[in-house]
Short mmCIF file of C-alpha atoms in Angstrom, two decimals:
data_model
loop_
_atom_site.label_atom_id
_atom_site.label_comp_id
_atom_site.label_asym_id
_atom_site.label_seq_id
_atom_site.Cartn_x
_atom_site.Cartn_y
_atom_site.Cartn_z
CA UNK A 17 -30.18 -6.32 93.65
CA UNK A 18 -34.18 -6.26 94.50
CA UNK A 19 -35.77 -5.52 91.25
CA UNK A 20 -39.43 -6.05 89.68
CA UNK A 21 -40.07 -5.78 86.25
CA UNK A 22 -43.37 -5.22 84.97
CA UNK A 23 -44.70 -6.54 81.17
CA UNK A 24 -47.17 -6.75 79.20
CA UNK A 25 -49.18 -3.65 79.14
CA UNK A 26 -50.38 -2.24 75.48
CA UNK A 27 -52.91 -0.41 73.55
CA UNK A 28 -56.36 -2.42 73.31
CA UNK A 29 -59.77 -1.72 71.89
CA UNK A 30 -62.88 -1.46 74.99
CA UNK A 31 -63.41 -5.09 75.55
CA UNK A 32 -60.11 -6.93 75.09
CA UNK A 33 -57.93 -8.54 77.31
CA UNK A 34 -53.99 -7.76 78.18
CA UNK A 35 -51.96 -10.27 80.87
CA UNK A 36 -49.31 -8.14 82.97
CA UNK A 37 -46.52 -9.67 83.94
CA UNK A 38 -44.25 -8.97 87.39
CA UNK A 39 -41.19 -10.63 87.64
CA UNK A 40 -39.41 -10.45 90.92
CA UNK A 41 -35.30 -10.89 91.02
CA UNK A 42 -32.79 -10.67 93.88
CA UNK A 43 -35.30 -11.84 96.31
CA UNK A 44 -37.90 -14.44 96.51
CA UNK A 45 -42.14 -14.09 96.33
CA UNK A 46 -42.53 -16.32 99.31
CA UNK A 47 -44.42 -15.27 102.12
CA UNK A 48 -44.63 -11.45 100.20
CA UNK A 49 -48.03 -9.37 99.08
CA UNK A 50 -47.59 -8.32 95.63
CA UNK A 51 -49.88 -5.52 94.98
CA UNK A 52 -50.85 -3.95 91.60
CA UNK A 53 -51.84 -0.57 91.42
CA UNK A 54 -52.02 2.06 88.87
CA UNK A 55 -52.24 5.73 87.99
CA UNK A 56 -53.48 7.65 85.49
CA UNK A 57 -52.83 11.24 84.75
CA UNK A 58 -53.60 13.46 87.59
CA UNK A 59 -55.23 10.93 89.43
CA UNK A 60 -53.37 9.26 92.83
CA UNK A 61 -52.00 5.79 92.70
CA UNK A 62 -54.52 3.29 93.61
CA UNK A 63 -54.42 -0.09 94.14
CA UNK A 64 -56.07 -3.10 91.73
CA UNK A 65 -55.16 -5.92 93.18
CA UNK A 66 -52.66 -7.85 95.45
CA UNK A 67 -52.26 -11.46 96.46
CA UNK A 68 -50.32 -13.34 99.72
CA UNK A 69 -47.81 -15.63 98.22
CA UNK A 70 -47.78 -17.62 101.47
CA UNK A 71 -51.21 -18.48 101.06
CA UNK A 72 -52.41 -17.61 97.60
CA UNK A 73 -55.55 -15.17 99.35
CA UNK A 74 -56.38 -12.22 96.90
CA UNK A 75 -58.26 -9.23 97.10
CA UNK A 76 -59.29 -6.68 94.14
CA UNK A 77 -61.07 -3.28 94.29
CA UNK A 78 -64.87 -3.26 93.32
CA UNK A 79 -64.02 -1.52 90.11
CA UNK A 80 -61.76 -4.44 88.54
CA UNK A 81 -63.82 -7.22 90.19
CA UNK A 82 -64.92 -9.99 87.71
CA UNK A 83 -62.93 -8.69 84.85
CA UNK A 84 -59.11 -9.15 86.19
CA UNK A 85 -57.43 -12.27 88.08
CA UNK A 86 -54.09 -12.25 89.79
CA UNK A 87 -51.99 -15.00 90.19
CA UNK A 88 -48.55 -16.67 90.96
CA UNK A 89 -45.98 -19.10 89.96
CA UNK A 90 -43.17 -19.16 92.77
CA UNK A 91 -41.11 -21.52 90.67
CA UNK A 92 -40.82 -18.15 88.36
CA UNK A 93 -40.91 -15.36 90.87
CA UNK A 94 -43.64 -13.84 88.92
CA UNK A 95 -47.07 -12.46 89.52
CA UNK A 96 -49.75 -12.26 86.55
CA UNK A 97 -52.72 -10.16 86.16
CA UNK A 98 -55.09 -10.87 83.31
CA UNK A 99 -57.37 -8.00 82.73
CA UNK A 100 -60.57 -8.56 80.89
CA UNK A 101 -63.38 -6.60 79.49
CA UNK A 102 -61.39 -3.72 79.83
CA UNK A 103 -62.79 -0.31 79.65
CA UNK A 104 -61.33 3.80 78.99
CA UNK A 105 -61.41 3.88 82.60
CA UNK A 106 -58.80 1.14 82.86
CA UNK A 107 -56.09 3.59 81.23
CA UNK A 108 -52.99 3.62 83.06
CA UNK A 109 -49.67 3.05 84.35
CA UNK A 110 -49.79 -0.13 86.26
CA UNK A 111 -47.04 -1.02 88.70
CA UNK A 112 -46.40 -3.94 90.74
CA UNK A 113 -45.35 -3.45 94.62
CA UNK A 114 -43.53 -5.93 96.80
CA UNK A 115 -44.51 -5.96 100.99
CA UNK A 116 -42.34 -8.01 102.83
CA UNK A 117 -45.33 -9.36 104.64
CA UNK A 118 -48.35 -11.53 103.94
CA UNK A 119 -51.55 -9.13 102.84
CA UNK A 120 -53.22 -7.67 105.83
CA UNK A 121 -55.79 -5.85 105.90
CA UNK A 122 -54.45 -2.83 105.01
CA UNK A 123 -53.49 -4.57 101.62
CA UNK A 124 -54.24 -1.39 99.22
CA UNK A 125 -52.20 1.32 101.58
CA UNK A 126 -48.97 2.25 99.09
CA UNK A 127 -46.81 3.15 102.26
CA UNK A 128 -46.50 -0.63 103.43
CA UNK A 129 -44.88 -1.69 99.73
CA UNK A 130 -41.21 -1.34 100.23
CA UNK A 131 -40.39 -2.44 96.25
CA UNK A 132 -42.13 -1.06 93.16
CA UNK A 133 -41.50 -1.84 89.38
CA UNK A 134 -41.33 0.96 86.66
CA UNK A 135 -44.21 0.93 85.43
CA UNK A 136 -46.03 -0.32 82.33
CA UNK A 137 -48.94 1.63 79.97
CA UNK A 138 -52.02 0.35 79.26
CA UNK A 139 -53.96 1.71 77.14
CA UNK A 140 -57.82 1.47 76.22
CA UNK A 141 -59.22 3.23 73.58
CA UNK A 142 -60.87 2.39 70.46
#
């Protein structure tokens, strides 16, 4: 059974750090994008960040660049993001996405992720 499990989201003051987690069973990362994206209320689902397993290439939106890093570990079938200097506008349900394919250039388009987690909150508020 395909699953991703997301982790690690919280409530944190403006300025602090959280690390998701995405841990990826019944298949394996390789040669997968793993996007994550996230939604707050009433807003659409946008994408954050994804990175190519294959080749380790990442790509974030303008709004999260310099404050959050994604990366791997394939021996653990798990994708990290490490958010820093986080801000109220970071609030959110992030999920991690699974596309079956390296990251091209559409890399932020939801339609081409064929798995998604449940969902984690995180929170930023003082």
């Amino acid at each position: 059974q395909v699953q991703l499990v997301e982790s690690g989201g919280g409530l944190v003051q403006p300025g602090g750090s959280l690390r998701l987690s995405c841990a990826a069973s019944g298949f394996t990362l390789d040669y997968h994008c793993i996007g994550w994206f996230r939604q707050a209320p009433g807003k659409e689902r946008e994408g954050v960040s994804c990175i190519s397993s294959s080749d380790g290439s990442t790509y974030y939106a303008d709004s999260v660049k310099g404050r959050f890093t994604i990366s791997r570990d394939n021996a653990k079938n798990t994708v990290y993001l490490q958010m820093n200097s986080l801000k109220p506008e970071d609030t959110a349900v992030y999920y991690c996405a699974a596309d079956p394919y390296p990251c091209g250039n559409n890399y932020f388009l939801v339609a081409l992720y064929e798995y998604w987690g449940q969902g984690t909150q995180v929170t930023v508020s003082s």
